[in-house]
Coordinates of C-alpha atoms in Angstrom, one line a residue:
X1 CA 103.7 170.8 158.7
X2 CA 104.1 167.2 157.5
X3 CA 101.3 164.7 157.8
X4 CA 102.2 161.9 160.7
X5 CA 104.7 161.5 162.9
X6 CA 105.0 158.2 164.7
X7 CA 106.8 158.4 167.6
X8 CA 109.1 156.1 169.9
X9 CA 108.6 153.0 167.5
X10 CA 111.8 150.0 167.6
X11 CA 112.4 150.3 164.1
X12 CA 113.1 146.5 162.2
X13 CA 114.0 148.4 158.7
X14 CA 114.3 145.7 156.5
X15 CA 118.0 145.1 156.2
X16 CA 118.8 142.9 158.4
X17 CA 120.4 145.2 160.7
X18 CA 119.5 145.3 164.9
X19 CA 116.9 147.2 165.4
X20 CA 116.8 151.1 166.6
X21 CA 114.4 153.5 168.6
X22 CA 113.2 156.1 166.6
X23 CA 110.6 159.2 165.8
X24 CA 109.2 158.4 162.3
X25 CA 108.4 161.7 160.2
X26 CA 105.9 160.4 157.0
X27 CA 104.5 163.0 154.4
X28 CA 103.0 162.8 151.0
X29 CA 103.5 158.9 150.8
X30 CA 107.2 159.2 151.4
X31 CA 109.0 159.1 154.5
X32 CA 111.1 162.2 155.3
X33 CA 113.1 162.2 158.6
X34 CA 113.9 159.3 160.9
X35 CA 115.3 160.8 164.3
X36 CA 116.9 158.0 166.1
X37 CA 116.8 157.6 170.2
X38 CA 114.8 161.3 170.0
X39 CA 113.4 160.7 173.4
X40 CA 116.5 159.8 175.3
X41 CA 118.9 162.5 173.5
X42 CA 116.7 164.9 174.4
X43 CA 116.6 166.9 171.3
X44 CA 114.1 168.9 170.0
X45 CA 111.3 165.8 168.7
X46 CA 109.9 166.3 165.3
X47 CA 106.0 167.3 164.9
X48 CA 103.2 166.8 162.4
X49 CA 100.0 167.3 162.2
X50 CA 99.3 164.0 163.3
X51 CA 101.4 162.0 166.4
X52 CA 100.9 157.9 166.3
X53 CA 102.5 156.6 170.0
X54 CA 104.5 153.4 169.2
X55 CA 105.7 152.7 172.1
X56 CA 106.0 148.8 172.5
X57 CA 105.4 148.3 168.7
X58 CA 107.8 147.4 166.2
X59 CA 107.9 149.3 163.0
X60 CA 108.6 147.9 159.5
X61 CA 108.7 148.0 155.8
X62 CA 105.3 146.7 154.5
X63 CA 105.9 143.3 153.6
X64 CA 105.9 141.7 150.3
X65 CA 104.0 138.8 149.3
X66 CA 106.1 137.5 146.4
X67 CA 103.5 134.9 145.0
X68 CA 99.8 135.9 145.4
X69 CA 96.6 134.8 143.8
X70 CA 94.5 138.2 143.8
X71 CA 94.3 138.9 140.8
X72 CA 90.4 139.2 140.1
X73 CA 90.2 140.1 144.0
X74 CA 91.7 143.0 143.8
X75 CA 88.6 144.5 141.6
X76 CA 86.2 142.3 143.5
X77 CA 87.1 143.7 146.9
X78 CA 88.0 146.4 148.1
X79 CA 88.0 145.4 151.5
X80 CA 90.4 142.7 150.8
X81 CA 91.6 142.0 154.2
X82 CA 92.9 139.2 154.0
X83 CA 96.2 140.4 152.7
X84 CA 95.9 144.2 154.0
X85 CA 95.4 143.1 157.7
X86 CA 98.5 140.6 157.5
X87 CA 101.2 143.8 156.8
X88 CA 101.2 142.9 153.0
X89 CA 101.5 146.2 151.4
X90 CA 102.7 144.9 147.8
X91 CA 101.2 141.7 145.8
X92 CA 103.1 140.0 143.0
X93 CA 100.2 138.7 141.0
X94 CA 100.0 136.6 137.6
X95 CA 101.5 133.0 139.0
X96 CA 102.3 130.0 137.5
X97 CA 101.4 130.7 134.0
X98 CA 97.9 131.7 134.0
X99 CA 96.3 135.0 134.3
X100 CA 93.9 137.4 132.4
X101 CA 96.1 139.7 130.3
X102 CA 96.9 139.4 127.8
X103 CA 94.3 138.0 125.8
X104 CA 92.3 137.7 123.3
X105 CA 88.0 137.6 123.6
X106 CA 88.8 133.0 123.0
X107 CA 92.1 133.2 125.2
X108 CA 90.1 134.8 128.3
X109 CA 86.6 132.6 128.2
X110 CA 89.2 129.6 128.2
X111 CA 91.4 131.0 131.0
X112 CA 88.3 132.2 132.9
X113 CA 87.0 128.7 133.0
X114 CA 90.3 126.8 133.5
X115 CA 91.5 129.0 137.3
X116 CA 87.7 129.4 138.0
X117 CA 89.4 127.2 141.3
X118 CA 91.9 129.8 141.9
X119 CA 90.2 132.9 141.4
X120 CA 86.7 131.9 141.3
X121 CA 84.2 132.3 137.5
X122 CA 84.6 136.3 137.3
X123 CA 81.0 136.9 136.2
X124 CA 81.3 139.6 138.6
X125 CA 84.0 141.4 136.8
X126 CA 83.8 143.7 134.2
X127 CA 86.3 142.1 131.8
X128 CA 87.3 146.2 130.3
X129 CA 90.9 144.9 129.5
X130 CA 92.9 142.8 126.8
X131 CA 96.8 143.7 127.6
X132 CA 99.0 143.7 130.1
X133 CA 99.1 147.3 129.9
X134 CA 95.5 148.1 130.1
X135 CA 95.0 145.3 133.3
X136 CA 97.4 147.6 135.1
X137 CA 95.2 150.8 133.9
X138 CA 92.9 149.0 136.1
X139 CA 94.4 148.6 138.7
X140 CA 95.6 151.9 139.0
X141 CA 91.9 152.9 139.8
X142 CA 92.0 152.2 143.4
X143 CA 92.8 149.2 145.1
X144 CA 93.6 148.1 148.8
X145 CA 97.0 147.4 148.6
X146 CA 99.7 147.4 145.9
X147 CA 100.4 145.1 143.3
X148 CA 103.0 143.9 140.9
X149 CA 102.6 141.8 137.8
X150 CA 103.8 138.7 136.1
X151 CA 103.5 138.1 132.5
X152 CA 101.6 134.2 132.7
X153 CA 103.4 132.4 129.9
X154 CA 100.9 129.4 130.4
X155 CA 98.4 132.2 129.0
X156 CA 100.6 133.6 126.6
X157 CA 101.0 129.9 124.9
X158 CA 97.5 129.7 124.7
X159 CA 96.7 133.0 122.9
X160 CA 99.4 131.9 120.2
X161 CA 99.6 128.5 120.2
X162 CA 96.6 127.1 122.3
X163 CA 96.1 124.6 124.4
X164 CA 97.9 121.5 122.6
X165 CA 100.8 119.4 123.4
X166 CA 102.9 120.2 120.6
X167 CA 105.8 122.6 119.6
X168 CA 105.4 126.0 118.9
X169 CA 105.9 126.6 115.0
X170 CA 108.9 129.9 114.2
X171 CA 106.2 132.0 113.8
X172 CA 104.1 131.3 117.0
X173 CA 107.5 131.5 118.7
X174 CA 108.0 135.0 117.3
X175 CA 104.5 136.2 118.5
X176 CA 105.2 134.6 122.2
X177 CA 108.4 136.8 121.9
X178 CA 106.1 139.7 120.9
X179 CA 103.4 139.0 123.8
X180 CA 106.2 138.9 126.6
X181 CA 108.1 141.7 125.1
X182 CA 104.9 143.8 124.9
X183 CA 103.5 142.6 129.1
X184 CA 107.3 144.0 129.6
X185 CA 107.0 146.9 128.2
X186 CA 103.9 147.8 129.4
X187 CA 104.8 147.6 133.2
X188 CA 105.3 143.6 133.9
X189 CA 107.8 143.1 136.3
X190 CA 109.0 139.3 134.9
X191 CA 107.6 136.3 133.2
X192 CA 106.0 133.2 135.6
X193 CA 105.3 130.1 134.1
X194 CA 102.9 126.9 135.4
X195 CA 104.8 123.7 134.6
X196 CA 102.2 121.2 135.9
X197 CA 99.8 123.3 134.4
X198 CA 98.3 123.0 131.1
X199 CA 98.6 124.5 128.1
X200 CA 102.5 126.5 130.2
X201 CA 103.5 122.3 130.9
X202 CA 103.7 121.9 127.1
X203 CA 106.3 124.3 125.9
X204 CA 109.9 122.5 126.2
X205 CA 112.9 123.9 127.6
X206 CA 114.3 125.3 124.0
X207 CA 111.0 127.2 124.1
X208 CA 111.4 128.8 127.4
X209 CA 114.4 129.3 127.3
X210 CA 114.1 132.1 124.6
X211 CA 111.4 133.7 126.6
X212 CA 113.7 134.1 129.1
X213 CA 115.8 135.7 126.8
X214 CA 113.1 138.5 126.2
X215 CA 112.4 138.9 129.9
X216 CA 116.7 138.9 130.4
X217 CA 116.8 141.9 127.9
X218 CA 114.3 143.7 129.9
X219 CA 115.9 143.5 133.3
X220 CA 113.5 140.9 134.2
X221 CA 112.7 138.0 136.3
X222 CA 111.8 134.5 135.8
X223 CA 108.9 132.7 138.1
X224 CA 108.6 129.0 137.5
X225 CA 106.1 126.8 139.3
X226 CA 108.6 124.4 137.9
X227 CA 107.7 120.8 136.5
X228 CA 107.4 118.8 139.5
X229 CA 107.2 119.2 143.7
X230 CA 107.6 115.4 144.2
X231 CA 108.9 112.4 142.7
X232 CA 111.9 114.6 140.2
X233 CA 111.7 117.7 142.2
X234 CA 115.6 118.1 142.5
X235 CA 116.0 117.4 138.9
X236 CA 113.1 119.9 138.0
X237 CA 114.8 122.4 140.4
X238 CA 118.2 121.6 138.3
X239 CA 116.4 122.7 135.1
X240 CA 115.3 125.3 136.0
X241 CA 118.5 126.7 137.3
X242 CA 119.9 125.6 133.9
X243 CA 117.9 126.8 132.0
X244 CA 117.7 130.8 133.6
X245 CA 121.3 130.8 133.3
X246 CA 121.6 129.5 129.7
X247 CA 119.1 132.3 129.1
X248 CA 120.7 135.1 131.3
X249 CA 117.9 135.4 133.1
X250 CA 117.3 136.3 137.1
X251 CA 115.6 133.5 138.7
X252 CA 112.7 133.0 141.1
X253 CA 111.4 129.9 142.1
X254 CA 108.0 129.4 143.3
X255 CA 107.0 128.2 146.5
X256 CA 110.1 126.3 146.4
X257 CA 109.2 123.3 148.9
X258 CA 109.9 119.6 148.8
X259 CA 106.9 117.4 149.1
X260 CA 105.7 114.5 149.4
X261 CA 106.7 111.0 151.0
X262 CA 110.1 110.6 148.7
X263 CA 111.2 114.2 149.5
X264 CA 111.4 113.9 153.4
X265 CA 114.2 115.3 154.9
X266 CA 115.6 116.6 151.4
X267 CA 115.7 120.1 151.9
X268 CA 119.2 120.1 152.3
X269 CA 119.8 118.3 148.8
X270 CA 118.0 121.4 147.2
X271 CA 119.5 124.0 149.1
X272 CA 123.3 122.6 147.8
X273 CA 122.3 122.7 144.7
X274 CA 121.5 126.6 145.0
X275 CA 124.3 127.1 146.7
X276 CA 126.5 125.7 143.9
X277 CA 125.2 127.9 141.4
X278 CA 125.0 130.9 143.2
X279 CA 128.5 130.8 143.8
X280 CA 129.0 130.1 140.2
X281 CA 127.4 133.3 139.7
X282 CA 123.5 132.9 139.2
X283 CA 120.9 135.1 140.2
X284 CA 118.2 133.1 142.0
X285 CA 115.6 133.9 144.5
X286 CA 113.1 131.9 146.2
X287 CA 109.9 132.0 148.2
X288 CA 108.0 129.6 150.4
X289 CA 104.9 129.9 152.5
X290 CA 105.1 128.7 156.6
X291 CA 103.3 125.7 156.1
X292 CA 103.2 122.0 155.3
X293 CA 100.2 121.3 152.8
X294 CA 99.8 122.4 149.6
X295 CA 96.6 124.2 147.6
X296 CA 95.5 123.8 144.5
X297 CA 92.7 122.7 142.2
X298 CA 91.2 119.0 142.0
X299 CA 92.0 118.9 138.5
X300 CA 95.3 120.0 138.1
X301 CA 96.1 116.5 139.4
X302 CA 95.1 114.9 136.0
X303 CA 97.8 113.9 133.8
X304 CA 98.3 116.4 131.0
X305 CA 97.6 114.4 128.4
X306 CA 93.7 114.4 129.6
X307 CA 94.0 118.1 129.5
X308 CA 95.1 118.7 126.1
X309 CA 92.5 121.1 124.1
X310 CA 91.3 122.9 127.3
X311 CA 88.3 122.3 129.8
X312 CA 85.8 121.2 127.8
X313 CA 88.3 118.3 126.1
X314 CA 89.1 117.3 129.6
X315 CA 85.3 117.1 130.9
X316 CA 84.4 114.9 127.9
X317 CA 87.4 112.6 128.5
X318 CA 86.5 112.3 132.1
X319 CA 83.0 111.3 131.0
X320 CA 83.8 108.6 128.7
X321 CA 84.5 105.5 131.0
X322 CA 87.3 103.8 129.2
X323 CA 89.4 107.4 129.0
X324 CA 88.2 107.8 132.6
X325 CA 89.9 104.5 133.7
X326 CA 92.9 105.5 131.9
X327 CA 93.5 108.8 133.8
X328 CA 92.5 106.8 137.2
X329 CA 95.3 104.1 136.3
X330 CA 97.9 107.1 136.1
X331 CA 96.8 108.9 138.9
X332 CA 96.9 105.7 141.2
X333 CA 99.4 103.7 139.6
X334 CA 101.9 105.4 137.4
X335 CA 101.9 108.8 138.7
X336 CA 100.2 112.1 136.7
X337 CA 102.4 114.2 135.6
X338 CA 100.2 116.8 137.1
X339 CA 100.4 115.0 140.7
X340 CA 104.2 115.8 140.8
X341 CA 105.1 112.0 139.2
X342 CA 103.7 110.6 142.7
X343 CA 100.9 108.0 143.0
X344 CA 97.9 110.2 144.6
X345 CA 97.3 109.2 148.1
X346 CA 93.5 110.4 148.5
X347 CA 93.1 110.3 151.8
X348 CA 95.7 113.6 151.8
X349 CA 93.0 115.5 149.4
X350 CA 90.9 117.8 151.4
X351 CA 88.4 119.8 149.9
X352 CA 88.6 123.2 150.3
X353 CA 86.1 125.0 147.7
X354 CA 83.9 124.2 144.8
X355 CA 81.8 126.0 142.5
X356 CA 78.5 124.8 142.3
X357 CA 76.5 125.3 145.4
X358 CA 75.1 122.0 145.4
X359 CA 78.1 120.5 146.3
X360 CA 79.3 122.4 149.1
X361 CA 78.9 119.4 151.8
X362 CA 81.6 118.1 150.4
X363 CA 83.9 121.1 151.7
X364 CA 86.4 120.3 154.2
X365 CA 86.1 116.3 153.8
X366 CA 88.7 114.2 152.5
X367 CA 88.3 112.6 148.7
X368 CA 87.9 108.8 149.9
X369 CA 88.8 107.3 146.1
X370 CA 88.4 107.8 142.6
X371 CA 85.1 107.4 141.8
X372 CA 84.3 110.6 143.9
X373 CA 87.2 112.9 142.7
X374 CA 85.9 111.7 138.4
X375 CA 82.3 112.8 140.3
X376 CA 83.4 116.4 141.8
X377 CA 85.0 116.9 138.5
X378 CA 82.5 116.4 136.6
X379 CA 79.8 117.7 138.4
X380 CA 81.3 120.9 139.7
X381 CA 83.4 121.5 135.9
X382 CA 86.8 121.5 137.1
X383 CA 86.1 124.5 139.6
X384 CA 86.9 122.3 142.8
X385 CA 89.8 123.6 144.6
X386 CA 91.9 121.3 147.5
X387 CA 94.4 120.9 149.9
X388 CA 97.0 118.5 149.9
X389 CA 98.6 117.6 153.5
X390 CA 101.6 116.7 151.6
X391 CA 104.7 118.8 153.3
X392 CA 107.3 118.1 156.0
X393 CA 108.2 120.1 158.8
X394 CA 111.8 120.1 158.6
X395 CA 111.9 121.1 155.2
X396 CA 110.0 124.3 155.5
X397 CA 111.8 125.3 158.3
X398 CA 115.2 124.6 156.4
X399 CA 114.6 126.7 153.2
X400 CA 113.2 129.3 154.9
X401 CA 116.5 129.8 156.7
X402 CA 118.0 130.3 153.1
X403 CA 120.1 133.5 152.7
X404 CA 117.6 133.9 149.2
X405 CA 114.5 133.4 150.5
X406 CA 111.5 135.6 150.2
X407 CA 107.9 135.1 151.9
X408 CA 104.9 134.1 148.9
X409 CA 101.6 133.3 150.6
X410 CA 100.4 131.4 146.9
X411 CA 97.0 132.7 148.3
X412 CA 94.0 131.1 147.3
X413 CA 91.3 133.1 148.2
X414 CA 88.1 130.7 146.5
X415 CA 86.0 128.6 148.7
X416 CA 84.4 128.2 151.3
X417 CA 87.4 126.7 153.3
X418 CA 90.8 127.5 151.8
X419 CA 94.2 127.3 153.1
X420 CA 94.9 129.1 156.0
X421 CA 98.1 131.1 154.3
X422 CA 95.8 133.2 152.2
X423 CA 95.2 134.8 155.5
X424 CA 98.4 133.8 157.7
X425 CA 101.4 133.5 156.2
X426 CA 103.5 136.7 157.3
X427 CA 101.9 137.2 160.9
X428 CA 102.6 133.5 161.1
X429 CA 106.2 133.5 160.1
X430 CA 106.7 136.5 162.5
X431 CA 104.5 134.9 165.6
X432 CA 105.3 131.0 165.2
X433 CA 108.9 131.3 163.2
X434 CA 110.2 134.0 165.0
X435 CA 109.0 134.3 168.9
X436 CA 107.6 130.7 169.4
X437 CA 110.4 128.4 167.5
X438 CA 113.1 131.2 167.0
X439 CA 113.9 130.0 163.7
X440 CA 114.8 132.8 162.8
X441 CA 115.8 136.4 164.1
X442 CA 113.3 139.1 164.1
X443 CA 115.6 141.3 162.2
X444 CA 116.5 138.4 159.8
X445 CA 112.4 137.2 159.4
X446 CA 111.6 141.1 158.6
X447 CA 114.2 141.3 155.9
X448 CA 113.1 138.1 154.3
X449 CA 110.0 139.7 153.4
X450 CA 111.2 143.6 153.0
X451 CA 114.1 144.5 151.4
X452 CA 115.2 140.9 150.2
X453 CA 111.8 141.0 147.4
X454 CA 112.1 144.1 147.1
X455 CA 115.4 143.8 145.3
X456 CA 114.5 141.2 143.1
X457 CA 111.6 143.1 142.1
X458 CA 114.3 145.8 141.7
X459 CA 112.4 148.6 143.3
X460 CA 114.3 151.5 144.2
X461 CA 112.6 153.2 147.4
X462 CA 110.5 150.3 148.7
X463 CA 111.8 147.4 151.4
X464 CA 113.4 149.1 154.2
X465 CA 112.8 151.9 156.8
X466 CA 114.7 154.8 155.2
X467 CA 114.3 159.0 154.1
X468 CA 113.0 159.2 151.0
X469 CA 111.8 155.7 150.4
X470 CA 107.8 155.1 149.9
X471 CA 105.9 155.1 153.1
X472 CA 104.6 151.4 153.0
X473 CA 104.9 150.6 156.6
X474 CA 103.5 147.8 159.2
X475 CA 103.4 148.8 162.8
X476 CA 103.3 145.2 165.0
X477 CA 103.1 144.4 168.4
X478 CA 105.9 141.3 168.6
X479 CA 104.5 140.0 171.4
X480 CA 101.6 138.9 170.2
X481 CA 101.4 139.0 166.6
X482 CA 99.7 135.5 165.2
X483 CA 98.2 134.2 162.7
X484 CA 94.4 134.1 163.4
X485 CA 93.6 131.8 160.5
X486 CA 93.5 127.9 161.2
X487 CA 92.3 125.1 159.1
X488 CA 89.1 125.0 161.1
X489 CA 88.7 129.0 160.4
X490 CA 90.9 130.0 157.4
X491 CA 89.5 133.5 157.3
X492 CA 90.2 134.8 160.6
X493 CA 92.0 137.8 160.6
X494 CA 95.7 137.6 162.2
X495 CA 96.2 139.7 166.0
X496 CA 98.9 141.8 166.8
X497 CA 98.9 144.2 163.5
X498 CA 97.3 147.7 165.0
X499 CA 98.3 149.6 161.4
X500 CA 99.4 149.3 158.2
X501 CA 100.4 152.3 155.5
X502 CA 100.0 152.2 152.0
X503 CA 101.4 155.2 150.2
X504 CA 101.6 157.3 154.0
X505 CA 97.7 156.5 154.3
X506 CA 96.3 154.0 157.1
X507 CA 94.2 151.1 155.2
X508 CA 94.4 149.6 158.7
X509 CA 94.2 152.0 161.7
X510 CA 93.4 150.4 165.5
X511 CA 93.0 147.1 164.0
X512 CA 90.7 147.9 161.6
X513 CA 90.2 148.2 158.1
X514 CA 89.6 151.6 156.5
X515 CA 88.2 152.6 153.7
X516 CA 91.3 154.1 151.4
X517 CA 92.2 152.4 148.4
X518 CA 95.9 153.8 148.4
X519 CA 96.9 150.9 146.7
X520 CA 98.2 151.0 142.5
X521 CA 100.3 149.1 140.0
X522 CA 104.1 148.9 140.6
X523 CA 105.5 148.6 137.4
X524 CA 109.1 147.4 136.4
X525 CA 111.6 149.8 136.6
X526 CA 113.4 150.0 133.4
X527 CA 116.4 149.0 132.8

């Protein structure tokens, strides 16, 4: 007899297509029969050893969070609620450039230090991996919910060029070639890069673009956090776009949003520009979380230049007042590179984590100048993380209507007060998006973040309700499913999400979170 039956759901599954009343029939992690309108036909109704009632709940694909900062949370904990209790059944981890594998024992103390914001210092983790291939190994150990990985080329730069703003010589080229060919091989899914993030920002187009050529050859995608969100952003968009297709390389681009004062109301610019070279032929994809401000760390706001050489050369620039002045006069005047080309406005800086103790008063207050963001960088080592209420309304909405759009989250689980997306973003597109605004269609919200990343991730039997495909399945209430997390509470758990199945197995049953760790590695499917 199989394993579970869930019976009279409204199937959503992931194409696009209106929905359907069904009996669901899951065994061994698969799902094996799907017996539409069973109760009104009158037919014989399929058993199992288990029977879930669903009436009044929508059933789904598990969704997909295309751009996710768990990387070290996955090991840390199990529990890890925060993405399992939104529906997300499948992670893509290794964003923008910088992650832990692969390494070297130098490459990972400096990485460590440098997303110590993101991911928080890792002196809890036991450290038992160097490659791509043996990080996945890890993973495959138990975790809470699936994930996926991205080669970080910001990492991969470091470990064979370092951290210096200067051009890669033929033979460190060859090894990055090696490094990305090797993460490929070994179960990455694509390449991501971090283009306002240093040591990634350094490498020039030529250089990424043969990269791209390795990840091309391996059926690949490419995931820029491209080189600015403000001041430029159409004409960083524009590169990258160029660039992918000069390499022959799918295209992904990271929370693709237009912030900032100079981008109001410019959504529409970006979204021509897509259209135009997808119906030249390019293969892009996008993703975008349902909010307005942005989250990162305080110090990737410095100008690059005052990064060069790694964290300890940007703490001892930051401490010598004349080179201190200098990186205030760009910040405030010219425009950092690593603040998107836009003049910071402080009074948009929140504080949302730090690292030292000590300074957590300052969590959840806004940075009132200079003098106190040089102090919080110094003092807490570059580990303060922010948000930045930066984003327009009408732009989110606008690009998430996009016929390539996926759902990210970007995550940040660090501090005492992050951004409410780590928590909210796919019970929030489905409760605010969908019921409240009606921006979009159920059936259209649910394949945004089903089927649609699942085929740029170019898995096989994942992203829709269907026999034979994995059993990675929400069940939802529509009429109340909401994001729980606000800015005041970022780590309440969203309402409206009864179950979720990893692999056939409930890691949330009535609400709750359960103790299996059904989640593994998804690893590329070869070409």
């Amino acid at each position: 007899m199989e394993d579970l039956v869930i019976r009279d759901a409204e199937v959503v599954d992931g194409t696009g297509a209106p929905s359907y009343r069904a009996d669901v029939v899951v065994d061994g992690g698969r799902i094996v029969s799907i017996v539409k309108e069973a109760a009104a036909a009158g037919c014989q109704r399929p058993s199992a050893m288990r029977e879930l009632d669903a009436e009044g709940l929508v059933l789904s694909p598990g969704f997909i969070d295309m751009h996710a900062h768990s990387d070290l949370a996955l090991l840390r904990d199990p529990d890890h609620s925060a993405k399992a209790a939104q529906g997300v059944t499948l992670e893509v981890i290794g964003q923008d450039g910088l992650s832990y594998a692969p390494v070297d024992d130098r490459t990972l103390a400096e990485v460590r230090r440098a997303i110590t914001g993101w991911n928080g210092s890792g002196d809890d983790i036991d450290f038992d991996w160097r490659s791509v291939g043996e990080y996945l190994d890890r993973l495959d150990g138990g975790i809470a919910v699936n994930a996926a990985y991205l080669v970080p080329q910001g990492t991969v730069r470091a470990l064979a060029v370092g951290w210096e703003d200067r051009e890669a010589t033929p033979a460190e080229l060859d090894r990055m070639r090696r490094l990305v060919a090797e993460g490929l091989e070994q179960g990455a899914v694509g390449m991501s890069s971090g283009l306002t993030y240093t040591p990634g920002m350094y490498a020039k187009d030529a250089e990424l673009t043969e990269l791209c050529r390795v990840v091309a050859s391996y059926g690949g995608y490419y995931c820029p956090h491209h080189r600015s969100y403000g001041a430029g952003a159409l004409e960083a968009y524009a590169e990258m776009v160029a660039l992918a297709r000069e390499a022959g390389c799918a295209l992904h681009l990271a929370h693709a949003t237009m912030n900032f004062g100079v981008n109001e109301g410019r959504a529409p610019e970006l979204l021509a520009l897509l259209d135009e070279a997808l119906a030249a032929g390019a293969d892009i994809s996008l993703d975008t979380y349902p909010y307005t401000p942005g989250s990162t760390t305080l110090a990737a706001l410095l100008p690059s230049w005052a990064s060069e050489g790694g964290p300890d050369a940007a703490l001892a620039r930051l401490a010598d007042d004349a080179t201190a002045e200098r990186i205030r006069h760009h910040l405030e005047v010219t425009g950092s590179d690593g603040c998107h080309g836009v003049p910071v406005e402080w009074d948009t800086i929140e504080i949302s984590g730090v690292g030292d103790p000590a300074l957590a008063g300052w969590v959840g207050r806004r940075v009132d100048g200079w003098t106190t963001a040089r102090r919080l960088l110094l003092e807490d080592r570059l580990a303060t993380s922010i948000l930045q209420h930066v984003g327009h309304e009408e732009n989110v909405r606008a690009i998430m209507r996009h016929r390539v759009h996926t759902g990210g989250s970007d995550g940040i689980l660090q501090g005492a007060k992050p951004h409410p997306r780590a928590y909210g973003t796919f019970p929030h597109y489905l409760g605010h998006y969908v019921r409240e605004l009606g921006v979009l269609s159920l059936e259209e919200c649910v394949a945004h973040i089903t089927s649609r990343p699942a085929a740029r991730l170019r898995l096989p039997d994942r992203g829709v309700v269907r026999e034979g495909y994995r059993a990675d399945l929400v069940l939802f209430d529509p009429a109340t499913v909401a994001a729980g997390s606000t800015y005041d509470r970022p780590r309440t758990l969203p309402t409206g999400i009864p179950y979720v199945l990893v692999d056939g197995r409930f890691v949330i049953e009535d609400g709750r979170r359960t103790d299996v760790l059904a989640g593994r590695s998804v690893r590329r499917t070869p070409v």
